[in-house]
Coordinates of C-alpha atoms in Angstrom, one line a residue:
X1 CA -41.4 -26.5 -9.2
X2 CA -40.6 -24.8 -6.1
X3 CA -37.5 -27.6 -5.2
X4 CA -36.3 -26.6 -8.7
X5 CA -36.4 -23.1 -7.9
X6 CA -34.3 -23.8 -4.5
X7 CA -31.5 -25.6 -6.4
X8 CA -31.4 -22.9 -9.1
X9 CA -31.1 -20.3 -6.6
X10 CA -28.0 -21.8 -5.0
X11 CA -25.9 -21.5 -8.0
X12 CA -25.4 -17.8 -7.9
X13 CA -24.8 -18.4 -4.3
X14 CA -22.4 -20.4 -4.4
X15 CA -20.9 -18.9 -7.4
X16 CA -20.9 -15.3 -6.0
X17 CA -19.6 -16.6 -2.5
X18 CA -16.7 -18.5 -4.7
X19 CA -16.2 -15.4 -6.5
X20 CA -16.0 -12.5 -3.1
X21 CA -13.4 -15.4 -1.9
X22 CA -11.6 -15.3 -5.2
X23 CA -11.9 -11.3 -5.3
X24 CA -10.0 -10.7 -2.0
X25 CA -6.5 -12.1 -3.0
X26 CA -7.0 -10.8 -6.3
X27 CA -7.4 -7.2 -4.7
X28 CA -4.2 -7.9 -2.7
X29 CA -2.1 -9.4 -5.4
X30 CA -3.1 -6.0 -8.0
X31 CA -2.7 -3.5 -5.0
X32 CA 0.7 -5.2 -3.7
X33 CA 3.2 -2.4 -5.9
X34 CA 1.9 0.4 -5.4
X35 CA 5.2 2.5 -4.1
X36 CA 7.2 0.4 -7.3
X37 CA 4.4 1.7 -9.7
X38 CA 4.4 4.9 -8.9
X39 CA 8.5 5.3 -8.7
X40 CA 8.8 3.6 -12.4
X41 CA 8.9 5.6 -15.4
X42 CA 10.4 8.8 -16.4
X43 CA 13.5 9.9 -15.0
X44 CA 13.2 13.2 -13.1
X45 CA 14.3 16.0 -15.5
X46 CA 12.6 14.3 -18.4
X47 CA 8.7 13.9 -17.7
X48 CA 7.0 15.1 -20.9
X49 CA 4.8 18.1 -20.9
X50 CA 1.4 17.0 -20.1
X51 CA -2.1 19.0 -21.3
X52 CA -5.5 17.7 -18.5
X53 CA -8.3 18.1 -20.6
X54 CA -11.3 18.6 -18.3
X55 CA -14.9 19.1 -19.9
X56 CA -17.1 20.5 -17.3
X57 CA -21.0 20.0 -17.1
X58 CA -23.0 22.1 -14.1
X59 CA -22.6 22.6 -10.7
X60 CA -21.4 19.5 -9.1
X61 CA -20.5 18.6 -5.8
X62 CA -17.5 20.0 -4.4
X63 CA -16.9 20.9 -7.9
X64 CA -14.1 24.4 -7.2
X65 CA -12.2 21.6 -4.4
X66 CA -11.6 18.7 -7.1
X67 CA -10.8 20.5 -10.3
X68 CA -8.3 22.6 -8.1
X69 CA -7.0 19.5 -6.9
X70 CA -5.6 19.4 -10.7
X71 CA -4.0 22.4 -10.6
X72 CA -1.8 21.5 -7.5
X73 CA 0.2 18.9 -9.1
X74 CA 4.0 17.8 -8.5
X75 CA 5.1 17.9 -12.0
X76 CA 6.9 20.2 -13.9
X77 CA 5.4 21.3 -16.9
X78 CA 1.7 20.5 -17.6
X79 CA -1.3 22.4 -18.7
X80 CA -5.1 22.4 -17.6
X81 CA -7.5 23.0 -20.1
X82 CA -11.2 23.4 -18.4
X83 CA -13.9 23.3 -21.4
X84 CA -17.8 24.0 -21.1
X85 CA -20.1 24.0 -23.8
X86 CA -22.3 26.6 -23.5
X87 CA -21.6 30.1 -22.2
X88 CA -24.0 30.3 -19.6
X89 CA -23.0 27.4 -17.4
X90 CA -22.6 27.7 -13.9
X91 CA -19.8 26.4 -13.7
X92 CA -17.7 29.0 -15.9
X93 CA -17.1 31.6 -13.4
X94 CA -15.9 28.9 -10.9
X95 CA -13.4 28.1 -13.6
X96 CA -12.5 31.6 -14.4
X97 CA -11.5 31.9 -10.5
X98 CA -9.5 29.0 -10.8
X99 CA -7.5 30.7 -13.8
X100 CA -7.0 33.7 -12.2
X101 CA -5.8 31.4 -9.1
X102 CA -3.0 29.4 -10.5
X103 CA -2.1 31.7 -13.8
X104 CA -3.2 31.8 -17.6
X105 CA -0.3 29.6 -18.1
X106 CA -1.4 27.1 -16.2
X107 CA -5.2 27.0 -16.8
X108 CA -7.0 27.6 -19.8
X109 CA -10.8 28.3 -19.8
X110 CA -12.5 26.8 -23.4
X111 CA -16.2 27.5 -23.8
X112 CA -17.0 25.7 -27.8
X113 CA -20.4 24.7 -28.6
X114 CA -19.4 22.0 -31.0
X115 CA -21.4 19.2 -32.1
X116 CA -19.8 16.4 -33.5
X117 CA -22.3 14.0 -32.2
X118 CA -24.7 12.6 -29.4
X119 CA -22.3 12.1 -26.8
X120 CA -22.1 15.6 -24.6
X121 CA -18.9 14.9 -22.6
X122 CA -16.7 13.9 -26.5
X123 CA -18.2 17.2 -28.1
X124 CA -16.8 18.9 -24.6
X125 CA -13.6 17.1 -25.0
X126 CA -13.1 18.1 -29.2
X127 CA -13.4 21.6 -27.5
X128 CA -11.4 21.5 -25.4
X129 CA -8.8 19.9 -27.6
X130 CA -8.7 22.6 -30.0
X131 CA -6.5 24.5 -26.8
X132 CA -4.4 21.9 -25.8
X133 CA -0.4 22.2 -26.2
X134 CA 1.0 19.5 -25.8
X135 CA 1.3 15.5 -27.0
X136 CA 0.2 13.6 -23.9
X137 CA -3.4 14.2 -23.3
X138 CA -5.1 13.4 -19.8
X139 CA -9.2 13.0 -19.5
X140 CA -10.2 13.3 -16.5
X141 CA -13.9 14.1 -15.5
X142 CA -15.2 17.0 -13.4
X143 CA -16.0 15.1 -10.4
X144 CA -12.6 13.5 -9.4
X145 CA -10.0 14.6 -7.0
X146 CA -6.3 13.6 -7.1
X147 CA -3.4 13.8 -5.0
X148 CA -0.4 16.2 -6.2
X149 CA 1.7 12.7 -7.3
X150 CA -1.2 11.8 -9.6
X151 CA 0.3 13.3 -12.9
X152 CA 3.4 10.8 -12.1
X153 CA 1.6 7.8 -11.5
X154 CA -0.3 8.0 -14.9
X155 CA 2.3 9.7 -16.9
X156 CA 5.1 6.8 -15.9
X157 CA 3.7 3.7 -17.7
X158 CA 3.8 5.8 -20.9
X159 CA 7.7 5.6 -20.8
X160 CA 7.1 1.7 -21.9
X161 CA 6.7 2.3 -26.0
X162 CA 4.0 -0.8 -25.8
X163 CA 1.5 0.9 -23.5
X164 CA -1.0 2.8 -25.7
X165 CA -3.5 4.2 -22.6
X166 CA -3.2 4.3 -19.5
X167 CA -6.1 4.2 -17.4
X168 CA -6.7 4.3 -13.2
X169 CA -9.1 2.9 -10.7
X170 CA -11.5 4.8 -8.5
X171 CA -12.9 5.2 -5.1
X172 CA -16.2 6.5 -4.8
X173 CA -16.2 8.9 -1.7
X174 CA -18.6 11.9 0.2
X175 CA -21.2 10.1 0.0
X176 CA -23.8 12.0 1.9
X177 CA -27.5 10.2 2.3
X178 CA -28.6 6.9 2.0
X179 CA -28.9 6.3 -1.6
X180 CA -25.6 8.1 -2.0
X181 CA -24.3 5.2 -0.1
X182 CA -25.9 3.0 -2.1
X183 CA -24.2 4.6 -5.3
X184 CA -21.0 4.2 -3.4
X185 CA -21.6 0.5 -2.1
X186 CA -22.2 0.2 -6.1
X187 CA -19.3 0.9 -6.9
X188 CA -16.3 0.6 -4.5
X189 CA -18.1 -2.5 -3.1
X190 CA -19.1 -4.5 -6.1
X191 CA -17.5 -2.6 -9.4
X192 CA -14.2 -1.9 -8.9
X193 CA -13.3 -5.7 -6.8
X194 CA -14.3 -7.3 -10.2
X195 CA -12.4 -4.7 -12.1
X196 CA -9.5 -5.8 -10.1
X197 CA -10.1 -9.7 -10.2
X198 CA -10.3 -9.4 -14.0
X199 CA -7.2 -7.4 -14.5
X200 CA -4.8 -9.6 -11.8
X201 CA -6.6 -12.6 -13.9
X202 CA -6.8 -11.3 -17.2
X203 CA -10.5 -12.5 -17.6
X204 CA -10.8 -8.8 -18.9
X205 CA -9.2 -5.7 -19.7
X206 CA -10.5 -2.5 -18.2
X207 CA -10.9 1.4 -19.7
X208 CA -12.4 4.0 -17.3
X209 CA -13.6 7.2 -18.5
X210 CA -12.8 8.9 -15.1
X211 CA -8.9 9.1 -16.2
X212 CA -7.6 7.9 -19.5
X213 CA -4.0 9.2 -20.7
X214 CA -2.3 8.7 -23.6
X215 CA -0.6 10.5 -26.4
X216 CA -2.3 12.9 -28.8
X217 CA -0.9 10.5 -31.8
X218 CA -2.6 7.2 -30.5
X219 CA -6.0 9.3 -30.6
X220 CA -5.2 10.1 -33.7
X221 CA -4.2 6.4 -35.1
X222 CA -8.0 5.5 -33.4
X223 CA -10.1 8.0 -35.3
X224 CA -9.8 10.9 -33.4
X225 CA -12.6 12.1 -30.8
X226 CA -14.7 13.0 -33.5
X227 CA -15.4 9.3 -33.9
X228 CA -16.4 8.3 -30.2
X229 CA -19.1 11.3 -30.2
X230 CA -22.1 8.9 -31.2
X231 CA -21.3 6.1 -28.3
X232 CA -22.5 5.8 -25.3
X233 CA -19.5 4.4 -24.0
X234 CA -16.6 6.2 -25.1
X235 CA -14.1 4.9 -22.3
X236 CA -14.5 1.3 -23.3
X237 CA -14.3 2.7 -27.1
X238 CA -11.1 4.1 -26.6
X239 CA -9.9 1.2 -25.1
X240 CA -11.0 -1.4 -27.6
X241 CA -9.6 0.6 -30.5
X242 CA -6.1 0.9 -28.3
X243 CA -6.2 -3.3 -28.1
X244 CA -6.8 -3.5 -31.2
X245 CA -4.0 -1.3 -32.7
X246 CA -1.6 -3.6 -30.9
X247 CA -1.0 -1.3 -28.0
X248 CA -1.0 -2.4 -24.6
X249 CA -3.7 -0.7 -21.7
X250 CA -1.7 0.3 -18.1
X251 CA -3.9 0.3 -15.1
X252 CA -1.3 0.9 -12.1
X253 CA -2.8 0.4 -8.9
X254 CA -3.5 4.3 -8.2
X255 CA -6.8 5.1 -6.9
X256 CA -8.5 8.5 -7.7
X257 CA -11.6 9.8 -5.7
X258 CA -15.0 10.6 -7.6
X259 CA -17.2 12.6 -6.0
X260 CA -20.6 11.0 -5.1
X261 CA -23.8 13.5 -6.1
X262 CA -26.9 12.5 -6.7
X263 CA -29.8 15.1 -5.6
X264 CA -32.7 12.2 -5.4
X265 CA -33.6 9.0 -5.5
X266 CA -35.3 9.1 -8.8
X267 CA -31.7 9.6 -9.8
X268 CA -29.9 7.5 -8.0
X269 CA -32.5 4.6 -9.3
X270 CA -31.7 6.0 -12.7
X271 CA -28.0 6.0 -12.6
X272 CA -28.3 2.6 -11.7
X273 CA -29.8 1.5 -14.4
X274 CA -27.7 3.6 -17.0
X275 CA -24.4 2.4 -15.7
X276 CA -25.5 -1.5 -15.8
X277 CA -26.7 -0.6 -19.0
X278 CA -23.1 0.7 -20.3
X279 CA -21.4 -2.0 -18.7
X280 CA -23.6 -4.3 -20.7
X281 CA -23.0 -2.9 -24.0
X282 CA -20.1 -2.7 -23.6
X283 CA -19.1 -6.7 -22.6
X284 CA -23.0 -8.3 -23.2
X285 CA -21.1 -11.4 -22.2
X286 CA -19.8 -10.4 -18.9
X287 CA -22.4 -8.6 -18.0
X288 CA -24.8 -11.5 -18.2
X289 CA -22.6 -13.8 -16.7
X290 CA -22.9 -11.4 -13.6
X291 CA -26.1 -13.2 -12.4
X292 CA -23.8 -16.0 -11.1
X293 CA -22.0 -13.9 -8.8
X294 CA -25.3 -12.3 -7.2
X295 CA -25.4 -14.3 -3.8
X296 CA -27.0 -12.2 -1.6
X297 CA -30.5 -11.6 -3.2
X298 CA -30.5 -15.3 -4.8
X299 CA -29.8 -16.1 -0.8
X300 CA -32.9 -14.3 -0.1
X301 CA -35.3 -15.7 -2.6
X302 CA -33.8 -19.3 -1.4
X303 CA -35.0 -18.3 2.1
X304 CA -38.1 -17.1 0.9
X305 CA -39.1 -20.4 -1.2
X306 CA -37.7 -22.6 2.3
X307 CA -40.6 -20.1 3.9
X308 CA -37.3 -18.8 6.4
X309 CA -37.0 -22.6 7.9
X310 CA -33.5 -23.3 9.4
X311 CA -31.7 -24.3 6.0
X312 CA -32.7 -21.4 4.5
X313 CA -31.7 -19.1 7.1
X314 CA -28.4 -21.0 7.6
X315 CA -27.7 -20.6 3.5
X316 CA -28.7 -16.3 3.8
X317 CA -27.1 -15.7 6.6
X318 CA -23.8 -17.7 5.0
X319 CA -24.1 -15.5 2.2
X320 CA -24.5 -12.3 4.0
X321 CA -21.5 -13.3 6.0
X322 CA -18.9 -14.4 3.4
X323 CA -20.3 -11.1 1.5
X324 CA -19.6 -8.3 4.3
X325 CA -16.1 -10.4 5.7
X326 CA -14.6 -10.1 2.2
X327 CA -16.1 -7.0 0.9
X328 CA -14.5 -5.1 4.6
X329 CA -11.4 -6.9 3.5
X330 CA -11.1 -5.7 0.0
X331 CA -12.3 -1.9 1.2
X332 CA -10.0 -2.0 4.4
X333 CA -7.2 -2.7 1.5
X334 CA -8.0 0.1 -0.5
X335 CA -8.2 2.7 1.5
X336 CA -12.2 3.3 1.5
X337 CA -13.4 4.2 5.4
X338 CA -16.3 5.6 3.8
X339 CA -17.2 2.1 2.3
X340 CA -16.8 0.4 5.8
X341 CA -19.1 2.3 7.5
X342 CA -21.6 2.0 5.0
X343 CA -21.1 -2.0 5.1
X344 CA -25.1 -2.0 6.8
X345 CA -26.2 -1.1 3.5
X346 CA -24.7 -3.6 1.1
X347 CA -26.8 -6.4 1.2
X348 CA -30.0 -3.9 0.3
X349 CA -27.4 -2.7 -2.5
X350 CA -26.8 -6.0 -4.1
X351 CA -30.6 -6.6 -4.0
X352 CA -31.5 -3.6 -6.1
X353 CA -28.4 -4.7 -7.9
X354 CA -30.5 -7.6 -9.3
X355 CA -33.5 -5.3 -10.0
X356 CA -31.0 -2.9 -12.4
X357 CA -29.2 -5.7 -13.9
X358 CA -32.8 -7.5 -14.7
X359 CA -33.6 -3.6 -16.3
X360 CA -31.0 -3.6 -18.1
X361 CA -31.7 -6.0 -20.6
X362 CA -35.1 -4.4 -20.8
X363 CA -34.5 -0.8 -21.6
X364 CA -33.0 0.6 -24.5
X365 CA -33.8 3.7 -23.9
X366 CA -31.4 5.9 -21.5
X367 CA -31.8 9.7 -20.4
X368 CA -28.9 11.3 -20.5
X369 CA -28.8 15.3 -19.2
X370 CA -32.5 15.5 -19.4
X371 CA -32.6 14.2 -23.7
X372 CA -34.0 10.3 -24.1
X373 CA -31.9 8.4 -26.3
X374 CA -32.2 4.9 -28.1
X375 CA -29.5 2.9 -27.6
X376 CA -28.2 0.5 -30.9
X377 CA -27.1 -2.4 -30.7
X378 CA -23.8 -1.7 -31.4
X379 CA -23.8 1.5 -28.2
X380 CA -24.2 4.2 -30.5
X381 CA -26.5 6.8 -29.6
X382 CA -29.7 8.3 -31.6
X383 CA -32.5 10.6 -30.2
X384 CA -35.6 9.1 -29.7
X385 CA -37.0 11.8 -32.0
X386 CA -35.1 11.0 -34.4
X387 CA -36.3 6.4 -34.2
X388 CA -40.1 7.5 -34.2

């Protein structure tokens, strides 16, 4: 029994030590145009007006620095709309300041209590809708910061009739304590290499919530944000429906910032588990096939079984090795210091990356701004109230 255990650990290691060596040129090959990405598109004189629809939820982290960041943009003629839901949010007078800032022409302040279904951030976003002026649309959530080009860069594929959303990847960063780290390891570490292997492969396509643009009409031809309000994952939503309508998803190789803030561990642990669980109902498939890319902690339990002898300590330490080399690679590529000098922390990370993942499948409950909901099984969501 315990031999069989040994050999089924070493196919996740092997597989996830195949896949961080498959990952790095994939990273390189998807971040190779990034001045010819950004430079295509629109001719100056003729970039669309834009409208940033930003819903707003508490006080975040750095919150008055990123949405500002918005406001400070090199293109001509664009409007952001920041929307809350409820009038005594915290957030609001930040927002207000930020209007009085940069001009009521600029920035437009929506506080709507609508509820068109169980997803907060949509029913923030139909609010904020109801204000916006003009045809190309840009979600972008509260917590991410831009550079002034970043209008450009997501506006340009749009030129090409075939592309129906554009969408960017991201870079966690400002991560403070150690399980901030971790969330940051999670992500710029492990989530956004695979994005990037699938997308230079096509073993996927991709839709992040963090910045989707596309014009008001394809929303429209997709049901409108009224129809995303009961999912859990609206990003992927909106992307599916966009494939499906024959239209074509742009990711350029643009990175955006998200700010890391998590006040504990309890919710660290708990983000965890809710963004594994998106990811899996989302693409099931994918997400179980994961387990064969997990070397480090499969490494571990191989070591463990081999009671640490000299094979097993040769096949962790392998593992750890090919793991950090590649991962510093990939985050050296992108930009992300922060990442590199959290490296210490990664193989910890991809153990209680197993743990989540394991969860996962386990939980269909998630808590969501303090309500428990039940998740279906096709992602939509339904108060727990409401299943008892």
């Amino acid at each position: 029994m315990i031999e069989w255990l040994q050999w089924f650990c070493l196919i996740p290691v092997v597989g996830g030590s195949l896949f961080g060596l498959l990952c790095l040129p994939a990273a390189l090959w998807f971040c190779r145009d990034r001045a010819a990405s950004a430079a295509s598109g629109f001719s100056e004189g003729q970039w669309p007006p834009v409208t940033v629809l930003k819903p707003v939820y508490g006080l975040e982290k750095d919150l008055k620095a990123n949405l500002r960041t918005m406001c400070l943009q090199d293109y001509p003629d664009y409007q952001v709309v920041f929307s809350a839901q409820r009038s005594d949010d915290p957030a609001i007078p930040i927002l207000h300041e930020l209007q009085r800032e940069f001009g009521a022409g600029r920035v437009t302040v929506v506080v709507k209590n609508l509820q068109a279904g169980m997803n907060g951030k949509v029913n923030n976003l139909i609010g904020g809708l109801t204000e916006a002026k003009h045809e190309i649309l840009v979600i972008s959530d509260s917590d991410i910061r831009v550079r002034p080009d970043y209008l450009k860069a997501v506006v340009a594929p749009l030129a090409d009739p075939a592309v129906g959303c554009v969408c960017t990847p991201f870079k966690a960063v400002n991560a403070g304590c150690w399980y901030e780290k971790l969330e940051l390891l999670s992500m710029n570490a492990d989530f956004i290499p695979s994005v990037m292997f699938a997308l230079t492969t096509g073993a996927s396509n991709y839709s992040n919530g963090q910045s989707i643009t596309l014009r008001r009409e394809a929303l429209a031809k997709i049901g409108g944000l009224e129809s995303l309000a009961e999912y859990l994952v609206e990003d992927y939503e909106i992307g599916r429906r966009i494939w499906e309508s024959g239209k074509r998803m742009a990711v350029p190789p643009y990175f955006i910032e998200a700010t890391v803030d998590l006040k504990s561990v309890a919710q660290w642990w708990s983000h965890q588990v809710y963004w594994d669980q998106n990811t899996r109902f989302a693409q099931p498939g994918g997400f179980a096939a994961t387990v064969l890319t997990r070397s480090v902690p499969f490494a571990l339990l191989y070591a463990c079984l081999r009671l640490m002898d000299p094979v097993g300590l040769t096949v962790l330490g392998g593992a750890v090795s090919i793991r950090l080399v590649t991962t510093a690679l990939i985050l050296g590529r992108i930009g992300d210091r922060e990442g590199l000098r959290s490296l210490w922390l990664l193989p910890l990370r991809d153990v209680t990356g197993l743990a989540s993942w394991a969860l996962a499948f386990t939980q269909r409950t998630v808590v969501w701004r303090g309500v428990e909901f039940v998740l279906t099984r096709n992602g939509r969501l339904v108060p727990r109230e409401a299943r008892s």
